[in-house]
mmCIF file of C-alpha atoms and ligand atoms in Angstrom:
data_model
loop_
_atom_site.group_PDB
_atom_site.id
_atom_site.type_symbol
_atom_site.label_atom_id
_atom_site.label_comp_id
_atom_site.label_asym_id
_atom_site.label_seq_id
_atom_site.Cartn_x
_atom_site.Cartn_y
_atom_site.Cartn_z
ATOM 1 C CA UNK A 1 -64.657 82.467 -59.100
ATOM 2 C CA UNK A 2 -67.373 80.090 -58.075
ATOM 3 C CA UNK A 3 -70.526 78.649 -59.571
ATOM 4 C CA UNK A 4 -73.164 77.421 -57.131
ATOM 5 C CA UNK A 5 -71.614 73.934 -57.018
ATOM 6 C CA UNK A 6 -67.961 74.390 -58.042
ATOM 7 C CA UNK A 7 -65.445 76.690 -56.311
ATOM 8 C CA UNK A 8 -62.486 77.002 -58.694
ATOM 9 C CA UNK A 9 -60.730 79.482 -60.975
ATOM 10 C CA UNK A 10 -61.841 79.546 -64.642
ATOM 11 C CA UNK A 11 -58.609 77.846 -65.794
ATOM 12 C CA UNK A 12 -58.483 75.243 -62.997
ATOM 13 C CA UNK A 13 -60.078 72.538 -65.165
ATOM 14 C CA UNK A 14 -58.494 70.815 -68.164
ATOM 15 C CA UNK A 15 -60.472 70.789 -71.451
ATOM 16 C CA UNK A 16 -61.226 67.093 -70.798
ATOM 17 C CA UNK A 17 -62.828 65.813 -67.581
ATOM 18 C CA UNK A 18 -63.370 62.199 -66.468
ATOM 19 C CA UNK A 19 -66.477 61.927 -64.283
ATOM 20 C CA UNK A 20 -67.199 58.956 -62.028
ATOM 21 C CA UNK A 21 -70.311 59.166 -59.842
ATOM 22 C CA UNK A 22 -68.437 58.680 -56.571
ATOM 23 C CA UNK A 23 -66.144 61.555 -55.477
ATOM 24 C CA UNK A 24 -63.886 59.101 -53.591
ATOM 25 C CA UNK A 25 -63.456 57.176 -56.820
ATOM 26 C CA UNK A 26 -62.586 60.495 -58.487
ATOM 27 C CA UNK A 27 -59.768 60.835 -55.954
ATOM 28 C CA UNK A 28 -58.538 57.271 -56.555
ATOM 29 C CA UNK A 29 -58.629 57.788 -60.337
ATOM 30 C CA UNK A 30 -56.801 61.129 -59.994
ATOM 31 C CA UNK A 31 -54.082 59.486 -57.875
ATOM 32 C CA UNK A 32 -53.744 56.575 -60.325
ATOM 33 C CA UNK A 33 -53.921 58.412 -63.645
ATOM 34 C CA UNK A 34 -52.726 61.985 -63.117
ATOM 35 C CA UNK A 35 -49.226 63.352 -62.630
ATOM 36 C CA UNK A 36 -49.295 66.135 -60.033
ATOM 37 C CA UNK A 37 -53.005 65.913 -59.160
ATOM 38 C CA UNK A 38 -54.275 69.078 -57.496
ATOM 39 C CA UNK A 39 -57.607 69.443 -55.701
ATOM 40 C CA UNK A 40 -59.497 72.210 -57.534
ATOM 41 C CA UNK A 41 -62.981 72.004 -55.961
ATOM 42 C CA UNK A 42 -64.598 70.270 -52.996
ATOM 43 C CA UNK A 43 -68.012 71.938 -52.653
ATOM 44 C CA UNK A 44 -70.421 69.431 -51.032
ATOM 45 C CA UNK A 45 -67.541 66.936 -50.957
ATOM 46 C CA UNK A 46 -67.733 66.597 -54.757
ATOM 47 C CA UNK A 47 -63.975 66.378 -55.238
ATOM 48 C CA UNK A 48 -62.413 67.646 -58.476
ATOM 49 C CA UNK A 49 -58.745 67.224 -59.438
ATOM 50 C CA UNK A 50 -56.551 68.486 -62.269
ATOM 51 C CA UNK A 51 -53.139 67.225 -63.352
ATOM 52 C CA UNK A 52 -51.546 65.809 -66.461
ATOM 53 C CA UNK A 53 -51.489 62.398 -68.132
ATOM 54 C CA UNK A 54 -48.528 61.765 -70.446
ATOM 55 C CA UNK A 55 -48.004 65.523 -70.476
ATOM 56 C CA UNK A 56 -51.586 66.422 -71.429
ATOM 57 C CA UNK A 57 -53.897 68.270 -69.016
ATOM 58 C CA UNK A 58 -56.727 66.156 -67.617
ATOM 59 C CA UNK A 59 -59.273 66.616 -64.830
ATOM 60 C CA UNK A 60 -61.282 64.121 -62.795
ATOM 61 C CA UNK A 61 -64.401 65.087 -60.848
ATOM 62 C CA UNK A 62 -67.304 63.282 -59.179
ATOM 63 C CA UNK A 63 -70.797 63.771 -60.584
ATOM 64 C CA UNK A 64 -73.028 62.323 -57.877
ATOM 65 C CA UNK A 65 -75.814 59.922 -58.787
ATOM 66 C CA UNK A 66 -78.649 60.524 -61.234
ATOM 67 C CA UNK A 67 -79.401 62.845 -64.102
ATOM 68 C CA UNK A 68 -80.163 66.041 -62.117
ATOM 69 C CA UNK A 69 -76.855 65.858 -60.225
ATOM 70 C CA UNK A 70 -74.860 65.055 -63.364
ATOM 71 C CA UNK A 71 -76.538 67.888 -65.270
ATOM 72 C CA UNK A 72 -75.666 70.454 -62.616
ATOM 73 C CA UNK A 73 -71.932 69.646 -62.747
ATOM 74 C CA UNK A 74 -71.786 69.163 -66.529
ATOM 75 C CA UNK A 75 -73.603 72.451 -67.146
ATOM 76 C CA UNK A 76 -71.263 74.419 -64.868
ATOM 77 C CA UNK A 77 -68.141 72.756 -66.327
ATOM 78 C CA UNK A 78 -69.211 73.359 -69.950
ATOM 79 C CA UNK A 79 -70.578 76.890 -69.434
ATOM 80 C CA UNK A 80 -68.156 78.427 -66.893
ATOM 81 C CA UNK A 81 -64.906 76.437 -66.845
ATOM 82 C CA UNK A 82 -64.073 76.012 -70.535
ATOM 83 C CA UNK A 83 -64.532 72.241 -70.489
ATOM 84 C CA UNK A 84 -64.855 70.786 -73.999
ATOM 85 C CA UNK A 85 -65.359 67.081 -73.325
ATOM 86 C CA UNK A 86 -66.706 65.005 -70.469
ATOM 87 C CA UNK A 87 -66.241 61.257 -70.301
ATOM 88 C CA UNK A 88 -68.393 59.515 -67.703
ATOM 89 C CA UNK A 89 -66.683 56.494 -66.158
ATOM 90 C CA UNK A 90 -68.998 54.387 -64.064
ATOM 91 C CA UNK A 91 -70.735 51.117 -63.463
ATOM 92 C CA UNK A 92 -73.902 49.768 -65.033
ATOM 93 C CA UNK A 93 -76.154 46.758 -64.698
ATOM 94 C CA UNK A 94 -75.954 44.457 -67.718
ATOM 95 C CA UNK A 95 -79.161 43.579 -69.596
ATOM 96 C CA UNK A 96 -77.770 42.537 -73.014
ATOM 97 C CA UNK A 97 -77.661 38.764 -73.536
ATOM 98 C CA UNK A 98 -74.007 38.817 -74.637
ATOM 99 C CA UNK A 99 -72.927 41.272 -71.930
ATOM 100 C CA UNK A 100 -71.137 39.778 -68.910
ATOM 101 C CA UNK A 101 -70.101 41.076 -65.515
ATOM 102 C CA UNK A 102 -66.696 42.738 -65.882
ATOM 103 C CA UNK A 103 -67.249 43.684 -69.536
ATOM 104 C CA UNK A 104 -67.022 47.301 -70.732
ATOM 105 C CA UNK A 105 -69.813 49.139 -72.548
ATOM 106 C CA UNK A 106 -69.139 52.171 -74.746
ATOM 107 C CA UNK A 107 -72.546 53.886 -74.687
ATOM 108 C CA UNK A 108 -73.128 55.188 -78.223
ATOM 109 C CA UNK A 109 -76.688 56.218 -77.302
ATOM 110 C CA UNK A 110 -78.826 56.387 -74.161
ATOM 111 C CA UNK A 111 -82.579 55.755 -73.978
ATOM 112 C CA UNK A 112 -84.150 57.331 -70.930
ATOM 113 C CA UNK A 113 -87.358 57.412 -68.883
ATOM 114 C CA UNK A 114 -86.337 60.828 -67.533
ATOM 115 C CA UNK A 115 -88.071 64.077 -68.517
ATOM 116 C CA UNK A 116 -84.809 66.035 -68.582
ATOM 117 C CA UNK A 117 -84.164 65.794 -72.331
ATOM 118 C CA UNK A 118 -87.894 65.725 -73.120
ATOM 119 C CA UNK A 119 -88.094 69.309 -71.887
ATOM 120 C CA UNK A 120 -85.211 70.543 -74.066
ATOM 121 C CA UNK A 121 -86.893 70.774 -77.482
ATOM 122 C CA UNK A 122 -90.691 70.875 -77.130
ATOM 123 C CA UNK A 123 -92.507 68.174 -79.082
ATOM 124 C CA UNK A 124 -89.362 66.151 -79.747
ATOM 125 C CA UNK A 125 -88.137 62.752 -78.531
ATOM 126 C CA UNK A 126 -84.526 63.887 -78.198
ATOM 127 C CA UNK A 127 -81.804 61.429 -79.340
ATOM 128 C CA UNK A 128 -79.185 61.285 -76.592
ATOM 129 C CA UNK A 129 -76.053 60.166 -78.417
ATOM 130 C CA UNK A 130 -72.334 60.081 -77.688
ATOM 131 C CA UNK A 131 -69.797 62.106 -79.629
ATOM 132 C CA UNK A 132 -68.795 59.930 -82.585
ATOM 133 C CA UNK A 133 -65.092 60.784 -82.422
ATOM 134 C CA UNK A 134 -64.831 60.017 -78.697
ATOM 135 C CA UNK A 135 -66.628 56.693 -79.184
ATOM 136 C CA UNK A 136 -64.340 55.899 -82.107
ATOM 137 C CA UNK A 137 -61.239 56.721 -80.004
ATOM 138 C CA UNK A 138 -62.443 54.476 -77.164
ATOM 139 C CA UNK A 139 -63.083 51.618 -79.595
ATOM 140 C CA UNK A 140 -59.685 52.107 -81.251
ATOM 141 C CA UNK A 141 -58.023 51.784 -77.819
ATOM 142 C CA UNK A 142 -59.988 48.572 -77.155
ATOM 143 C CA UNK A 143 -58.724 47.200 -80.481
ATOM 144 C CA UNK A 144 -55.145 48.290 -79.776
ATOM 145 C CA UNK A 145 -55.290 46.616 -76.348
ATOM 146 C CA UNK A 146 -56.798 43.384 -77.744
ATOM 147 C CA UNK A 147 -59.885 43.849 -75.547
ATOM 148 C CA UNK A 148 -62.699 43.738 -78.098
ATOM 149 C CA UNK A 149 -63.927 40.334 -76.870
ATOM 150 C CA UNK A 150 -65.050 42.016 -73.635
ATOM 151 C CA UNK A 151 -65.956 45.508 -74.910
ATOM 152 C CA UNK A 152 -69.366 46.336 -76.426
ATOM 153 C CA UNK A 153 -70.533 49.492 -78.194
ATOM 154 C CA UNK A 154 -74.249 50.274 -78.377
ATOM 155 C CA UNK A 155 -77.299 51.653 -76.612
ATOM 156 C CA UNK A 156 -77.972 51.754 -72.890
ATOM 157 C CA UNK A 157 -80.838 53.078 -70.751
ATOM 158 C CA UNK A 158 -80.399 55.906 -68.233
ATOM 159 C CA UNK A 159 -83.205 55.425 -65.717
ATOM 160 C CA UNK A 160 -84.336 57.732 -62.922
ATOM 161 C CA UNK A 161 -85.322 54.960 -60.518
ATOM 162 C CA UNK A 162 -82.735 52.566 -59.111
ATOM 163 C CA UNK A 163 -85.250 50.530 -57.064
ATOM 164 C CA UNK A 164 -88.412 50.663 -59.175
ATOM 165 C CA UNK A 165 -88.866 49.266 -62.691
ATOM 166 C CA UNK A 166 -92.161 48.835 -64.573
ATOM 167 C CA UNK A 167 -92.820 45.144 -65.098
ATOM 168 C CA UNK A 168 -91.331 43.789 -68.327
ATOM 169 C CA UNK A 169 -89.424 46.973 -69.199
ATOM 170 C CA UNK A 170 -85.949 45.517 -68.686
ATOM 171 C CA UNK A 171 -86.769 42.431 -70.797
ATOM 172 C CA UNK A 172 -88.245 44.606 -73.581
ATOM 173 C CA UNK A 173 -85.204 46.892 -73.625
ATOM 174 C CA UNK A 174 -82.967 43.821 -73.808
ATOM 175 C CA UNK A 175 -84.931 42.544 -76.810
ATOM 176 C CA UNK A 176 -84.374 45.921 -78.470
ATOM 177 C CA UNK A 177 -80.612 45.463 -78.142
ATOM 178 C CA UNK A 178 -80.032 47.662 -75.096
ATOM 179 C CA UNK A 179 -76.804 46.615 -73.382
ATOM 180 C CA UNK A 180 -76.967 48.051 -69.858
ATOM 181 C CA UNK A 181 -78.747 50.203 -67.255
ATOM 182 C CA UNK A 182 -77.289 53.203 -65.452
ATOM 183 C CA UNK A 183 -78.529 56.609 -64.300
ATOM 184 C CA UNK A 184 -76.590 59.481 -65.938
ATOM 185 C CA UNK A 185 -75.463 59.170 -69.567
ATOM 186 C CA UNK A 186 -78.627 60.515 -71.259
ATOM 187 C CA UNK A 187 -78.341 63.718 -69.249
ATOM 188 C CA UNK A 188 -74.665 64.081 -70.103
ATOM 189 C CA UNK A 189 -75.401 63.658 -73.824
ATOM 190 C CA UNK A 190 -78.245 66.187 -73.667
ATOM 191 C CA UNK A 191 -76.109 68.743 -71.841
ATOM 192 C CA UNK A 192 -73.241 68.333 -74.324
ATOM 193 C CA UNK A 193 -75.704 68.906 -77.183
ATOM 194 C CA UNK A 194 -76.880 72.095 -75.469
ATOM 195 C CA UNK A 195 -73.320 73.468 -75.292
ATOM 196 C CA UNK A 196 -71.963 72.031 -78.561
ATOM 197 C CA UNK A 197 -69.363 70.019 -76.649
ATOM 198 C CA UNK A 198 -68.336 66.350 -76.653
ATOM 199 C CA UNK A 199 -69.459 63.547 -74.361
ATOM 200 C CA UNK A 200 -69.091 59.812 -73.881
ATOM 201 C CA UNK A 201 -69.900 57.234 -71.194
ATOM 202 C CA UNK A 202 -67.646 54.198 -70.730
ATOM 203 C CA UNK A 203 -69.204 51.761 -68.282
ATOM 204 C CA UNK A 204 -68.064 48.665 -66.394
ATOM 205 C CA UNK A 205 -70.730 46.008 -65.947
ATOM 206 C CA UNK A 206 -70.935 45.465 -62.158
ATOM 207 C CA UNK A 207 -73.876 43.066 -62.134
ATOM 208 C CA UNK A 208 -76.354 41.517 -64.580
ATOM 209 C CA UNK A 209 -80.048 42.205 -64.053
ATOM 210 C CA UNK A 210 -81.330 39.203 -66.045
ATOM 211 C CA UNK A 211 -78.546 36.652 -65.448
ATOM 212 C CA UNK A 212 -76.972 36.342 -61.998
ATOM 213 C CA UNK A 213 -74.557 33.542 -62.873
ATOM 214 C CA UNK A 214 -71.456 35.692 -63.372
ATOM 215 C CA UNK A 215 -70.933 37.682 -60.153
ATOM 216 C CA UNK A 216 -67.367 38.822 -59.437
ATOM 217 C CA UNK A 217 -65.102 39.371 -56.451
ATOM 218 C CA UNK A 218 -64.355 42.940 -55.364
ATOM 219 C CA UNK A 219 -60.778 42.470 -56.601
ATOM 220 C CA UNK A 220 -61.942 41.415 -60.064
ATOM 221 C CA UNK A 221 -64.280 44.379 -60.179
ATOM 222 C CA UNK A 222 -61.442 46.800 -59.518
ATOM 223 C CA UNK A 223 -59.154 45.294 -62.186
ATOM 224 C CA UNK A 224 -61.989 45.244 -64.703
ATOM 225 C CA UNK A 225 -62.680 48.867 -63.848
ATOM 226 C CA UNK A 226 -59.136 49.582 -65.083
ATOM 227 C CA UNK A 227 -60.227 48.355 -68.548
ATOM 228 C CA UNK A 228 -62.917 51.014 -68.851
ATOM 229 C CA UNK A 229 -60.642 53.670 -67.374
ATOM 230 C CA UNK A 230 -58.050 52.925 -70.042
ATOM 231 C CA UNK A 231 -60.619 53.454 -72.816
ATOM 232 C CA UNK A 232 -61.958 56.607 -71.159
ATOM 233 C CA UNK A 233 -58.499 58.171 -70.811
ATOM 234 C CA UNK A 234 -57.714 57.366 -74.451
ATOM 235 C CA UNK A 235 -60.960 59.033 -75.565
ATOM 236 C CA UNK A 236 -60.415 62.043 -73.279
ATOM 237 C CA UNK A 237 -56.959 62.751 -74.693
ATOM 238 C CA UNK A 238 -57.678 61.777 -78.328
HETATM 239 N N1 HPA B 301 -79.332 50.214 -62.198
HETATM 240 C C1 HPA B 301 -78.902 51.467 -62.276
HETATM 241 N N2 HPA B 301 -77.633 51.803 -62.170
HETATM 242 C C2 HPA B 301 -76.732 50.827 -61.980
HETATM 243 C C3 HPA B 301 -77.116 49.509 -61.887
HETATM 244 C C4 HPA B 301 -78.488 49.182 -62.011
HETATM 245 O O1 HPA B 301 -78.893 48.027 -61.922
HETATM 246 N N3 HPA B 301 -75.998 48.766 -61.663
HETATM 247 C C5 HPA B 301 -74.949 49.635 -61.660
HETATM 248 N N4 HPA B 301 -75.405 50.884 -61.833
#
């Protein structure tokens, strides 16, 4: 069986899927986290793998960048492949004043400047929110691992533009308590609402848009990425 963007059998995916933007990162995560990872789809180079983690089935697949790309893969996974939960694992730019490079953000809600959720229910400013139980499981893992000094839970913004921002918008969002900027979570939360499934985004802060004092080495970035992966896996298998 194949959907337009995924060539796999209906039971090739686990009920829970971790989704980084970069398909090569999906492969690295699959090799690091899964026992017996098996390539299940590679249409357009968007690699998807399924294996087990501590005996439980788990898949990892790239999403590409931006809300349209994420929505295509999430829609096909939820509607055709029996997927019940998607946890986005990715990077984000920090904008919160207490958020530092290398920290982890559990995105409990995602503002957006995109029209994708605006079109879902006419006349409504849709609330793009994470699944409460997945967010709770990620936070519980942060507590168990003694990581809560560098993990934040709260709102983010999923923007369409990477290179264009209306003047003052980032500062205003920061004042309203928004923790970070990325490009996919709001679409994931909207798609999960459409299918009655569960979604969460767990993000590593790769840079800070308003404070450039805390940049990190590539090595530090990779180890800090392990922090968010740990929370994402715990949520996925909770
Ligand atoms: N903007 C959007 N997405 C991002 C950023 C950013 O500054 N940093 C990491 N992902």
